[in-house]
Structures are given as structure tokens and as C-alpha cells.
Coordinates of C-alpha atoms and ligand atoms in Angstrom, one line a residue:
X233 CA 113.6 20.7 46.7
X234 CA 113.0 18.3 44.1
X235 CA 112.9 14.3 44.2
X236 CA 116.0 12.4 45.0
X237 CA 116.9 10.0 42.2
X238 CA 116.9 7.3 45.2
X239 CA 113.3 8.0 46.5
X240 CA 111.7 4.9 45.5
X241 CA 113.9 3.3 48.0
X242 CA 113.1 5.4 50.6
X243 CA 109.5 6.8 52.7
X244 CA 110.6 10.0 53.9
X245 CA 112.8 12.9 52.5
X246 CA 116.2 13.7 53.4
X247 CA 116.7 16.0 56.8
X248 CA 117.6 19.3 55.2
X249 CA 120.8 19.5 57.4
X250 CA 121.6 16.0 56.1
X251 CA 121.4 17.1 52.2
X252 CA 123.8 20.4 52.8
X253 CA 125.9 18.0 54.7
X254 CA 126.4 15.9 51.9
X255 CA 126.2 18.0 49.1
X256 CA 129.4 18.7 47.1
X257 CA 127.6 20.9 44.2
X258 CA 129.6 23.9 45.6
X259 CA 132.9 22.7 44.9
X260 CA 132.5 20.0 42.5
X261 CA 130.7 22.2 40.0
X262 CA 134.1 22.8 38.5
X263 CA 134.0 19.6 36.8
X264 CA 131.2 20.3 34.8
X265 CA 132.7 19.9 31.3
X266 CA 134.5 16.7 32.4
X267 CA 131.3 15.0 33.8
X268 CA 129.4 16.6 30.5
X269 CA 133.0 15.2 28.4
X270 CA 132.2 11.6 30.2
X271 CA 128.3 11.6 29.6
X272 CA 128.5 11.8 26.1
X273 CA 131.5 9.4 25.3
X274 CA 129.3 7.4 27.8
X275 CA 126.1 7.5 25.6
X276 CA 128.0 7.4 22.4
X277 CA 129.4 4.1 23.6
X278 CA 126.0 2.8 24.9
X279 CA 124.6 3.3 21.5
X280 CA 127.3 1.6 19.9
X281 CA 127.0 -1.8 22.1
X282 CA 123.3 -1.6 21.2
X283 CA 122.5 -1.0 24.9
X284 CA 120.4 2.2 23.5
X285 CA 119.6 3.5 20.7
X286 CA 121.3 5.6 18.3
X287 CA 118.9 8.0 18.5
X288 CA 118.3 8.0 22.6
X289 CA 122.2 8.7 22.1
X290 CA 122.1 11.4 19.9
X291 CA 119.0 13.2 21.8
X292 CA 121.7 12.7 25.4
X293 CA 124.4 14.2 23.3
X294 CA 122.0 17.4 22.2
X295 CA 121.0 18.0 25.4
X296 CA 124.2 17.3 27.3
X297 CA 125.7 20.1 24.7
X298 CA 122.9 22.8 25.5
X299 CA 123.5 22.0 29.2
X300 CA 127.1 22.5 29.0
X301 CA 126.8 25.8 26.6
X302 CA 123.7 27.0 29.4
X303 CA 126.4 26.7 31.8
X304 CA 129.0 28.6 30.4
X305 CA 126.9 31.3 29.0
X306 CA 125.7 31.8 32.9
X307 CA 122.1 31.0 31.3
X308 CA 122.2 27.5 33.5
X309 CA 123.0 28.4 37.8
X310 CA 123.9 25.7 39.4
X311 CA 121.3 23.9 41.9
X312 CA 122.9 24.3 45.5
X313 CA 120.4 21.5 46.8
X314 CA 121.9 19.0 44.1
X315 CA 123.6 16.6 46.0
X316 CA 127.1 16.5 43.2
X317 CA 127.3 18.4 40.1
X318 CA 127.0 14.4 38.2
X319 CA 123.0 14.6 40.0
X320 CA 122.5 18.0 38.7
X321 CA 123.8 17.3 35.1
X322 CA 121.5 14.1 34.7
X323 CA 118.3 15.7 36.2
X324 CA 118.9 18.9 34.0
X325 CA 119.4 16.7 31.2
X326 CA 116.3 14.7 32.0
X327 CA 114.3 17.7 32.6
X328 CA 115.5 19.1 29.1
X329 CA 115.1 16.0 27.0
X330 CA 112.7 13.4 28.9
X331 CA 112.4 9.7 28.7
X332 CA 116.2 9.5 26.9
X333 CA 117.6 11.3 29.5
X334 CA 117.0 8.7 32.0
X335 CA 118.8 5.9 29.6
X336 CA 122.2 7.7 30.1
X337 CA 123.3 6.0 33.3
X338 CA 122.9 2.8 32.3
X339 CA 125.9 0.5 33.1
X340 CA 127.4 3.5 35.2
X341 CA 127.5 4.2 38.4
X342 CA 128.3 7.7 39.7
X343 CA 131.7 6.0 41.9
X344 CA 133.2 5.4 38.1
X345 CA 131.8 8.6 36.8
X346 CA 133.1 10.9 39.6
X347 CA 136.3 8.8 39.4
X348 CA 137.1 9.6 35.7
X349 CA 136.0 13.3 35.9
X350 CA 138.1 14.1 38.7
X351 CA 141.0 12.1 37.0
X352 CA 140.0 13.9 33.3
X353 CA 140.2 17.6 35.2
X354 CA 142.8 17.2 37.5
X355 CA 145.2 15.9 34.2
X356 CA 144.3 19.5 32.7
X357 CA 144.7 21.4 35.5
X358 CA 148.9 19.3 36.0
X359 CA 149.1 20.6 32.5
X360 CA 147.9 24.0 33.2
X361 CA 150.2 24.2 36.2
X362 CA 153.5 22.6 34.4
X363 CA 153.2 25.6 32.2
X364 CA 153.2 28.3 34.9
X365 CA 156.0 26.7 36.4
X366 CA 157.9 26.6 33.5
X367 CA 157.5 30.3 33.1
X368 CA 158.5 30.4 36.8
X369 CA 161.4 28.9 35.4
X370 CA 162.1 30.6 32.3
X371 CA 162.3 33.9 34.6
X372 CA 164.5 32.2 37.1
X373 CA 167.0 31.5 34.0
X374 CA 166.4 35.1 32.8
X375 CA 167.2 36.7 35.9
X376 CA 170.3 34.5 36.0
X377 CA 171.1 35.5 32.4
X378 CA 171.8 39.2 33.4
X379 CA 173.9 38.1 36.6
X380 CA 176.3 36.2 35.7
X381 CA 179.3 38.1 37.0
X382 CA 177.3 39.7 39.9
X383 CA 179.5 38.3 42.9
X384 CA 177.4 37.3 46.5
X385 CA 178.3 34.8 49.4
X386 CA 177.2 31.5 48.6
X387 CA 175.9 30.5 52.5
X388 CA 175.8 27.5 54.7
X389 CA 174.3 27.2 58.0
X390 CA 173.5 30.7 56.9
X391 CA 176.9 32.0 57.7
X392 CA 179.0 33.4 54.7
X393 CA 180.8 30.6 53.1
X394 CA 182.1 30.7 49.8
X395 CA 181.6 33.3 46.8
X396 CA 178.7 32.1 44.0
X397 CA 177.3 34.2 41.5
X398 CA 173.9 35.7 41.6
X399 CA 173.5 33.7 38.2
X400 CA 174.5 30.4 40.5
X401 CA 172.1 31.2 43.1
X402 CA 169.2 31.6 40.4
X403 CA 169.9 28.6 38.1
X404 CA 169.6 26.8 41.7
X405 CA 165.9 27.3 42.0
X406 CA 165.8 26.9 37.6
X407 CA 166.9 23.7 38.7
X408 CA 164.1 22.3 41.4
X409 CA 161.4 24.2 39.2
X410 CA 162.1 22.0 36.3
X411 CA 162.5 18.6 38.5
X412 CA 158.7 19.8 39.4
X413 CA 157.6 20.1 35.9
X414 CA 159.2 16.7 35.2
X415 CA 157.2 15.3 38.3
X416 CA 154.2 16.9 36.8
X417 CA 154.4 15.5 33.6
X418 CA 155.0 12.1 35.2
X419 CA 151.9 12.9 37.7
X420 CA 149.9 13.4 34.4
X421 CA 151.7 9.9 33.0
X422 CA 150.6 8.0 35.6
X423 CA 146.7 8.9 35.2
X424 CA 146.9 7.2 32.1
X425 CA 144.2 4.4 32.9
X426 CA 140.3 5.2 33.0
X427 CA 137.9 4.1 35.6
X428 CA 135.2 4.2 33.5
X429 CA 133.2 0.9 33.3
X430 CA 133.9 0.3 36.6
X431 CA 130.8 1.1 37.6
X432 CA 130.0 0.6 41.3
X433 CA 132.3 -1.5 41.8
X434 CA 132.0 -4.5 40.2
X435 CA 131.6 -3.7 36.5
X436 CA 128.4 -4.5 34.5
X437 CA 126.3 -6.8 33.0
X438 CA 126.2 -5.4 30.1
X439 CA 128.6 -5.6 27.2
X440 CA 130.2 -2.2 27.6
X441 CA 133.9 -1.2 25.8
X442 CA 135.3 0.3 27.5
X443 CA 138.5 0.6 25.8
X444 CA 136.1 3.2 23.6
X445 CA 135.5 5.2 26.3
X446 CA 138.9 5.2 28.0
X447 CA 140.5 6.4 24.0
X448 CA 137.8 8.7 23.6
X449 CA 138.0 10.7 26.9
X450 CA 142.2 10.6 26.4
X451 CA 143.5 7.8 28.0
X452 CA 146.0 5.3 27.6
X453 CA 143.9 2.2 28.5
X454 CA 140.7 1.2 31.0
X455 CA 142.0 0.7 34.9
X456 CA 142.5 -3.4 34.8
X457 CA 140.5 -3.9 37.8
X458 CA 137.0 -2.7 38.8
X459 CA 137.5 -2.5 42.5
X460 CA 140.8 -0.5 41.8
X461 CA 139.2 1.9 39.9
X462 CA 136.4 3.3 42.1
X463 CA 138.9 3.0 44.8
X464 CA 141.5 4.7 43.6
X465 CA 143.0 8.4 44.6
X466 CA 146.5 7.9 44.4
X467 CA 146.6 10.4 41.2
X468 CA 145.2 12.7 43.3
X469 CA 147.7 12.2 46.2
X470 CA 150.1 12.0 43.8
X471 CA 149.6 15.5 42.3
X472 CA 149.2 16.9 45.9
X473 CA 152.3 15.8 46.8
X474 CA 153.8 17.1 43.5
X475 CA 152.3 20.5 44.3
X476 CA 153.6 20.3 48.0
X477 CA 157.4 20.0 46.2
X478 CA 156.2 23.0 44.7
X479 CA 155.3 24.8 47.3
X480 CA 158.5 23.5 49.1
X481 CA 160.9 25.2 46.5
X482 CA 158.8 28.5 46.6
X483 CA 158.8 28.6 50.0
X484 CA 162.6 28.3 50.2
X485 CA 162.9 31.0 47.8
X486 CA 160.1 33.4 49.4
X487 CA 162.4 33.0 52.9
X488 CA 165.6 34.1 51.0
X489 CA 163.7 37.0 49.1
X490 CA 162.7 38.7 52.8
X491 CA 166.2 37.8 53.7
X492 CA 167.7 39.6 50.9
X493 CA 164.7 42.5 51.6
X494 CA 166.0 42.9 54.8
X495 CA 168.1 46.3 55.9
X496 CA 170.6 43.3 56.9
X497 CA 171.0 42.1 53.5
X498 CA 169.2 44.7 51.0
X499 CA 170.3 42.3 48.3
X500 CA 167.3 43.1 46.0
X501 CA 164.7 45.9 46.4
X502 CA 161.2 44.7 45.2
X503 CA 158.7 47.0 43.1
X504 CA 156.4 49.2 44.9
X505 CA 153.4 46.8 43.1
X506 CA 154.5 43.6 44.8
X507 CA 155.1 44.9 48.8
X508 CA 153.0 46.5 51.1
X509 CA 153.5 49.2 53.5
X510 CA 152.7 49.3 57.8
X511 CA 149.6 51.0 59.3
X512 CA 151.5 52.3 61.5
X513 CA 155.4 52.3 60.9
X514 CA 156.1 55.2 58.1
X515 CA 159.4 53.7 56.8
X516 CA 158.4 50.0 56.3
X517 CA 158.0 48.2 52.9
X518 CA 157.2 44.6 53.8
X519 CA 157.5 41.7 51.5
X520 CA 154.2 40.3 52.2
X521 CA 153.5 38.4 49.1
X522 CA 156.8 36.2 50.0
X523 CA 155.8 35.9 53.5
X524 CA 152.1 34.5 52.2
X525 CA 153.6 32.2 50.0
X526 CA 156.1 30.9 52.4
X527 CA 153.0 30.5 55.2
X528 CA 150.7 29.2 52.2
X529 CA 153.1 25.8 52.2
X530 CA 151.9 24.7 55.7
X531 CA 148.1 25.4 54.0
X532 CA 148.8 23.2 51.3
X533 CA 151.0 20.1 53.2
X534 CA 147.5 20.3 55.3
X535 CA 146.0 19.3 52.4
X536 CA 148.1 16.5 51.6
X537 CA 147.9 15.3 55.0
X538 CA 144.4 15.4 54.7
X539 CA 144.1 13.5 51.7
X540 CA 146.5 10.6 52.6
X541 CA 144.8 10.3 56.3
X542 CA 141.5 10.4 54.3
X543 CA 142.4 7.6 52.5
X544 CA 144.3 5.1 54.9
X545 CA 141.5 3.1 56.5
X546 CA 139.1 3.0 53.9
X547 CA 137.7 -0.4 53.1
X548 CA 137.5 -1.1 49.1
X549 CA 135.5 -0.1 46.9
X550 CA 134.1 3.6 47.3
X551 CA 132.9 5.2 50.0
X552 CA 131.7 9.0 51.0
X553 CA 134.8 9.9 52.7
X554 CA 136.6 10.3 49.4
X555 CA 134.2 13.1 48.5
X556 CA 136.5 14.7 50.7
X557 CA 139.5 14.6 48.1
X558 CA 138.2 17.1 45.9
X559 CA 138.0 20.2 48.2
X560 CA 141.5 19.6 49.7
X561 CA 143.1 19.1 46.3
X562 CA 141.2 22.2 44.4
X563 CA 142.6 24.2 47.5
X564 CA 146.2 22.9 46.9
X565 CA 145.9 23.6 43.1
X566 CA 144.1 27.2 43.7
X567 CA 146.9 27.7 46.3
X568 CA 150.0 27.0 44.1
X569 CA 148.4 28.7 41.4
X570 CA 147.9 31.8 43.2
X571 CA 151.4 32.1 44.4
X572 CA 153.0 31.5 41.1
X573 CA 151.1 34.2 39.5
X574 CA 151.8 36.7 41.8
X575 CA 155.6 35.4 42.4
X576 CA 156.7 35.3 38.8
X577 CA 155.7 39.3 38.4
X578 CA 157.2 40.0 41.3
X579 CA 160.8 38.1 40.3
X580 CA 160.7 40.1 36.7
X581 CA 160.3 43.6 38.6
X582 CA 162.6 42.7 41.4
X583 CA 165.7 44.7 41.2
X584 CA 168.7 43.3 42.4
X585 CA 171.6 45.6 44.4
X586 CA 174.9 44.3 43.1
X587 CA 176.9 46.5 45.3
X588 CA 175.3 45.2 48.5
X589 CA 175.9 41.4 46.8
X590 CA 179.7 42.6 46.2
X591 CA 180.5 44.2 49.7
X592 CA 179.0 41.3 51.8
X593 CA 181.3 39.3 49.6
X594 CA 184.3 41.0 51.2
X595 CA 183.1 40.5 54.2
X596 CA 183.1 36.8 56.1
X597 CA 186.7 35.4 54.8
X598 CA 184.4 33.7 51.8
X599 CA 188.1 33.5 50.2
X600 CA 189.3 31.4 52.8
X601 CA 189.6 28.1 51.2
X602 CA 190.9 30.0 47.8
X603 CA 193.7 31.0 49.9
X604 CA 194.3 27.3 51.1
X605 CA 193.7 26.2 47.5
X606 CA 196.7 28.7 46.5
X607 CA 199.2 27.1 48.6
X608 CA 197.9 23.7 47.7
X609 CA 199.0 24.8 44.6
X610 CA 202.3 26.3 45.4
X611 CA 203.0 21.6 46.7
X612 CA 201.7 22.0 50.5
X613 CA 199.2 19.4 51.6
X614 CA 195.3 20.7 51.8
X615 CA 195.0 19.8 55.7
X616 CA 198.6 22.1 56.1
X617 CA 197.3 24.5 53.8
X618 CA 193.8 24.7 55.3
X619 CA 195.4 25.5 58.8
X620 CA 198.4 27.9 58.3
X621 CA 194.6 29.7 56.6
X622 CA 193.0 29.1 60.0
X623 CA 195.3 31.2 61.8
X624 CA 195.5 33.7 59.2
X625 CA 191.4 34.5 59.4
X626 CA 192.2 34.3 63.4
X627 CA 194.6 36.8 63.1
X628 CA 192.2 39.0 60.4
X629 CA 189.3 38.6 63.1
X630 CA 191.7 40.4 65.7
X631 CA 192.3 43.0 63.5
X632 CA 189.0 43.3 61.9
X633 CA 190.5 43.4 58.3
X634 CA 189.8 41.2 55.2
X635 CA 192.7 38.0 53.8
X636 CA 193.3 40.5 50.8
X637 CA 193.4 43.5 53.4
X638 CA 197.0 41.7 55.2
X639 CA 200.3 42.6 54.3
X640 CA 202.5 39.9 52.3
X641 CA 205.4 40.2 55.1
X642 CA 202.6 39.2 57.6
X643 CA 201.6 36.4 55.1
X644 CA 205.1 35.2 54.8
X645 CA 205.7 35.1 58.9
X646 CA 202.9 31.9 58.9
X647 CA 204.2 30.5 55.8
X648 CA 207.0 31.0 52.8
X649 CA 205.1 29.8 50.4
X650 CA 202.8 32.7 49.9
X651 CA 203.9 35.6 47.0
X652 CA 202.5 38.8 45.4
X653 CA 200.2 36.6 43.0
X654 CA 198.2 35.6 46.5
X655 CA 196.0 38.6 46.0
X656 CA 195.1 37.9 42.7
X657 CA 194.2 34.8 44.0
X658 CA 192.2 35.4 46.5
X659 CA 189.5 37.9 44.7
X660 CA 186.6 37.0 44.2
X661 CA 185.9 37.5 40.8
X662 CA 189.3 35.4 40.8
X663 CA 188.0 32.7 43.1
X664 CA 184.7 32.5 41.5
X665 CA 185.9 32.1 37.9
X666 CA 188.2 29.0 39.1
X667 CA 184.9 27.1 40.4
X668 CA 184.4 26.4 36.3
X669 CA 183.6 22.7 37.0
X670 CA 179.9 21.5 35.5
X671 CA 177.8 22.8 38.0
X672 CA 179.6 25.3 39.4
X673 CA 179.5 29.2 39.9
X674 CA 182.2 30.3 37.1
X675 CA 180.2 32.5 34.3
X676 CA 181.1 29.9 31.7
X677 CA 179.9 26.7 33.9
X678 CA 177.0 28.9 34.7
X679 CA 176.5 30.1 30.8
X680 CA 176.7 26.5 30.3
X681 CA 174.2 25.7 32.8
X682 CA 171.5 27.7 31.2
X683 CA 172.0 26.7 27.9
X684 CA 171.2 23.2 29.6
X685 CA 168.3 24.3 31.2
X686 CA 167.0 26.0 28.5
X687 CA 167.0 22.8 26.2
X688 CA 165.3 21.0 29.2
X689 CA 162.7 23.2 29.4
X690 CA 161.6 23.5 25.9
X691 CA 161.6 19.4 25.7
X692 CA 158.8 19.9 28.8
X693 CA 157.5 22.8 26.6
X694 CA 156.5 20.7 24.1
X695 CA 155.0 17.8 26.3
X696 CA 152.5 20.1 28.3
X697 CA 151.6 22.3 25.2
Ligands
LIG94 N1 129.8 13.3 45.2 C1 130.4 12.1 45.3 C2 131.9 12.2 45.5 O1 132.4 13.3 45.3 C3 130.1 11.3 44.0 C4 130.1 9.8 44.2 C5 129.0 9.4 45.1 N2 128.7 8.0 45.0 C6 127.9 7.5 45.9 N3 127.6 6.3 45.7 N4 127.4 8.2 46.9 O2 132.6 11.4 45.8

């Protein structure tokens, strides 16, 4: 093992249980290119100030670049007894260029440096992830596109309630993906300010700019307090959360999928690629990947739990516990990421069984309150309307036949006001082309719908591009 950076402090070496302990090489080797990004901007704006010289600077910059290509061509492994991947990158560079190397963390302090990398790489990764939910999106919308006029109960308390479009349903979840990309465009917003120059906590001696660095590395404008900025992990709770939402709304969706898989419901009929098949039971074809999303969620709330109990009793400025932040948010993002990639395949190839939509349709009385509409129509009050209804679905029940199944004479015995036309009004495709108000489940309000979505989503396009 070689020499800490801190041994002149200290007479003996670490206890080798101590250093794995506290080692976070293993997962914060990710943020290599940030912490190599942050290291030259650094150095650049070291030589600038006169702190070093332009040529200390532009040796750190050479052999901050060799490190980082070293690392990507696989030429460079990384240390496993380096206590953080911002250790490893200044000892390598040392080791590489000498004397120079050992001038690149003055007026730093690794609580701003780890700060502004984890910031820099969790800002690309929002991006990264705003795209894939857009395309989430985008086949939500395309799936709704080709169902328009495919007729299914809309449900509440999970009991048949009123007939939607399989277009509806779809533009539903097209909606709550998009409010996700908004909140992680506004995630990415909000980590506007660089921590950089904060140093350990209580800025410098020496007369840095940091408006320089913060510019240079991408940001809006340095963090306006020191003591804020080594402190601070909201962004990181923040995105968590954002990806929780995520997980939320695919969650949802996941549950109605194996709903709709079910023998119950055979609504849709996933691809052979994207379910899996019993050890033991010949017939079954399980929609695993729905069920590991929906059981995912609870993985990734844990992680947002994790990271706002982390956080609540910590006395300002930095301290170890917050190297904690960075395995439970890399598991939230590898998480979400992992689900949407295998979800959005599986939505595309998903075929969906109209006839099974269109037959539990007729089943339930989902006409019901068309039927009290009619009459509403023909002058009676809703309340009288909704009623005389009542008694007709009672009376349906008995005879286990649908409202568009009973005879008009029957109709007429409960009330006078009802005619021939009362069949027309009471189909479905009948009852859901009437629902045309903004937002609703008509083919034009949902034609409509999409159009709107589709302009949303190319405004988001652009911002995350
Ligand atoms: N590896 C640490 C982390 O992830 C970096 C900061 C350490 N700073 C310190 N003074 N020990 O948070």
C-alpha cells in the first residue's frame, strides 16, 4: 500500500480494515472525468491568479489528460486501496509528472472537489435520464396514436366505471412521464451554483476566481456561501426524489400491465422476449420484468430514505457520512435506468387485445351514467335521473343482462321519458365520443391531447439535447 497524503500527521499506518472501510474508489471511480474536468479548470485558474505557474499548469493539464485517456483506454486500473477516486487521480498525477503535480491542490480541499464532481456528473446523468424518459414518453403517445377508438373500462376502486379509450388510458401515463422530465430539467436547473472554492469549508487565502471555475466547468454562478457549499446535498436528494416520481409512475403502470396480462383481463399479450416462463407450471408466461420494476420502487424509495436520514443530523460543514450519498444515489439512477430500458422495448412489442378491451366494456353497466345523462337530456333532474338508472342496473343485475340488452317497454315501466334513440345512446363508442371535453376520452379530445403532448415534449427535447 503506498503512503497516505496525511502521513506526516500521523506515526503509524492505517488498520487495513479501517482503509477498506473508508474507501469509496469502488463506486466513486465513476466520476473520474468530472474530478479530471475539475482538476484542470482548477489548475488553469491557479495559473491565471498567479498562485502557479503557467507552466506547473500546463504540465497538470498534460498529465491530468494522459490519466484520463489511460483510464478510458483500460491502460490505467483503478487502485482499490485509494481511499476516493480524487486520492487516486492526484497521486497518479504526481507519480506521472512530479514536483507540479503536488501544486494542483492548492486552495482546494477534496470537501469542494468531491462536491462539484458529484454535482458536474449527476447534471449529466438528469440529462441522460430526461432523454430516456422522453422516449418512454414518445412510445406512450405512439401506443396511444393507434388506439384511439379501441373502447376499455375506465376503473375506479378497480371496479368498472365508465368507458375511456385505450388512447385515454396511455396519454395518462404520457402525461406523468412528461411532468418527470419537467422535474428533471428543473432538478438540473437548480444545480446551477458551483462549490468550487469552497474549499474545506471556509474558502481560501488565496485570491482564487472562482466565477472562472464555476463558468468553465458549466455553471450558472459559484455557491454564495462556503459552508453551504461543502455542506450541501440537496441536488442530490432532489434528483432522488425526482427519480422515486419516476419510479412511482412505472410502478403504477407495471401493476396495470400484469393486470391486463392476467387470464382475468388478457387486455395485452406481451412478446415472448420480454416474459418469462415457470420451472415448473407448462402453461405460464409471467410478466416478470413488470413485476421487477414494480418491486424495484421500494429499492429505490430506500434510497431516498437513506439519503435524507443520512443527512438530517449532520452538523455543518462536511463530514464522512455524506460519502454515503453517492452509492445510494448511483443505485437509484442505475435502478431507474435499468427499468426504462427494458420497459420501453417491452411497451413497443406489447400487443394489445381490443376484443377483450371491447367485451369487458359491455360488461359492468360502464354506461350507467350515459343513460342518466340521456334523460337529463330529455328535462329530468340528474339526482331523478341517476336513480330511475339505479333501479334499472338493479333490475339488469337480476337478470344478468346488459342496459342496452333491456327491452324499451321495460324502460318505459320506470320512466316515460326513455325512447328508441336510448340505445344509441348508451353505446359505448356513443358514450365515449360525447366525453369530447379537453382532457377527456373522445378520439378528437384525445387526438388533441397528443398533438399537445407532442409539442411539450419536443420543447423538453430541445432543453436536454
Ligand atoms: N470520499 C469522500 C466523499 O465521498 C471525499 C471527501 C473526503 N473529505 C474528507 N475530508 N475526508 O465524500
Amino acid at each position: 500500500m503506498s503512503e497516505k497524503m496525511w502521513a506526516g500527521r500521523f506515526s503509524a499506518n492505517t488498520d487495513e480494515r479501517v482503509n477498506d472501510f473508508n474507501s469509496s474508489i469502488r463506486f466513486d471511480c465513476r466520476m473520474y472525468e468530472q474530478d479530471i474536468k475539475g482538476s484542470i479548470v482548477h489548475a488553469r485558474m491557479l495559473a491565471r491568479q498567479g498562485i502557479i505557474s503557467q507552466k506547473d499548469a500546463a504540465e497538470i493539464e498534460r498529465g491530468l489528460l494522459s490519466v484520463m485517456e489511460d483510464i478510458k483506454s483500460g491502460a490505467l486500473a483503478f487502485d482499490p486501496s485509494a481511499e476516493d477516486i480524487h486520492m487516486f487521480v492526484e497521486a497518479e498525477l504526481t507519480r506521472r509528472i512530479g514536483d507540479a503535480g503536488k501544486r494542483l491542490h492548492t486552495a482546494r480541499s477534496r470537501n469542494d472537489q468531491v462536491a462539484v464532481d458529484l454535482k458536474m456528473y449527476l447534471r449529466q446523468e438528469a440529462g441522460a435520464l430526461a432523454k430516456l424518459v422522453l422516449e418512454l414518453e414518445d412510445t406512450a403517445v405512439n401506443i396511444a396514436k393507434k388506439h384511439t377508438r379501441t373502447v376499455m373500462p375506465g376503473y375506479t376502486h378497480l371496479q368498472r366505471a365508465q368507458p375511456i379509450t385505450f388512447a385515454h388510458h396511455m396519454c395518462a401515463y404520457a402525461e406523468m412521464f412528461l411532468r418527470d422530465v419537467k422535474k428533471l430539467i428543473n432538478a438540473m436547473d437548480n444545480m446551477d451554483e458551483c462549490p468550487l472554492g469552497s474549499c474545506a469549508l471556509a474558502g481560501t487565502t488565496y485570491k482564487t476566481d472562482r466565477v472562472y471555475t464555476a463558468k468553465e466547468l458549466g455553471f450558472d454562478r459559484p455557491c454564495g456561501n462556503s459552508l453551504d457549499g461543502v455542506s450541501d446535498r440537496d441536488f442530490v436528494i432532489e434528483l432522488t426524489a425526482v427519480i422515486s416520481l419516476i419510479m412511482m409512475h412505472l410502478s403504477r403502470l407495471s401493476e396495470e400491465i400484469i393486470l391486463w396480462c392476467s387470464w382475468e383481463f388478457k387486455f395485452v399479450e406481451l412478446d415472448d422476449a420480454y416474459a418469462t416462463g415457470s420451472s415448473i407450471m407448462p402453461q405460464k408466461k409471467n410478466p416478470d420484468v413488470s413485476e421487477l420494476i414494480r418491486g424495484k420502487t421500494g429499492r429505490v424509495y430506500g434510497d431516498l430514505m437513506a439519503l435524507l436520514t443520512m443527512m438530517k443530523g449532520l452538523p455543518l460543514a462536511y463530514d464522512k457520512d455524506m460519502q454515503e450519498d453517492k452509492e445510494a444515489v448511483f443505485d437509484a439512477l442505475d435502478t431507474v435506468k435499468m427499468c426504462l430500458i427494458t420497459v420501453i422495448p417491452m411497451l413497443q412489442t406489447m400487443k394489445v387485445n381490443e376484443e377483450n378491451m371491447a367485451n369487458a366494456g359491455k360488461k359492468g353497466f360502464i354506461n350507467a351514467t350515459d343513460m342518466a345523462d340521456y334523460l337529463v337530456r330529455k328535462g329530468m333532474p340528474f339526482r331523478t335521473a341517476y336513480k330511475i338508472t339505479g333501479t334499472l342496473v338493479a333490475r339488469c343485475v337480476k337478470e344478468g343482462i346488459g342496459l342496452e340488452e333491456m327491452p324499451l317497454e321495460e324502460m318505459k315501466k320506470e320512466c316515460e321519458l326513455f325512447d328508441g334513440d336510448v340505445y344509441k345512446a348508451i353505446d359505448l363508442m356513443t358514450c365515449v365520443t360525447r366525453r369530447e371535453t379537453d382532457g377527456g376520452p373522445a378520439p378528437e379530445a384525445v387526438e388533441r391531447e397528443i398533438a399537445a403532448l407532442e409539442k411539450r415534449a419536443a420543447v423538453m427535447k430541445e432543453k436536454v439535447k
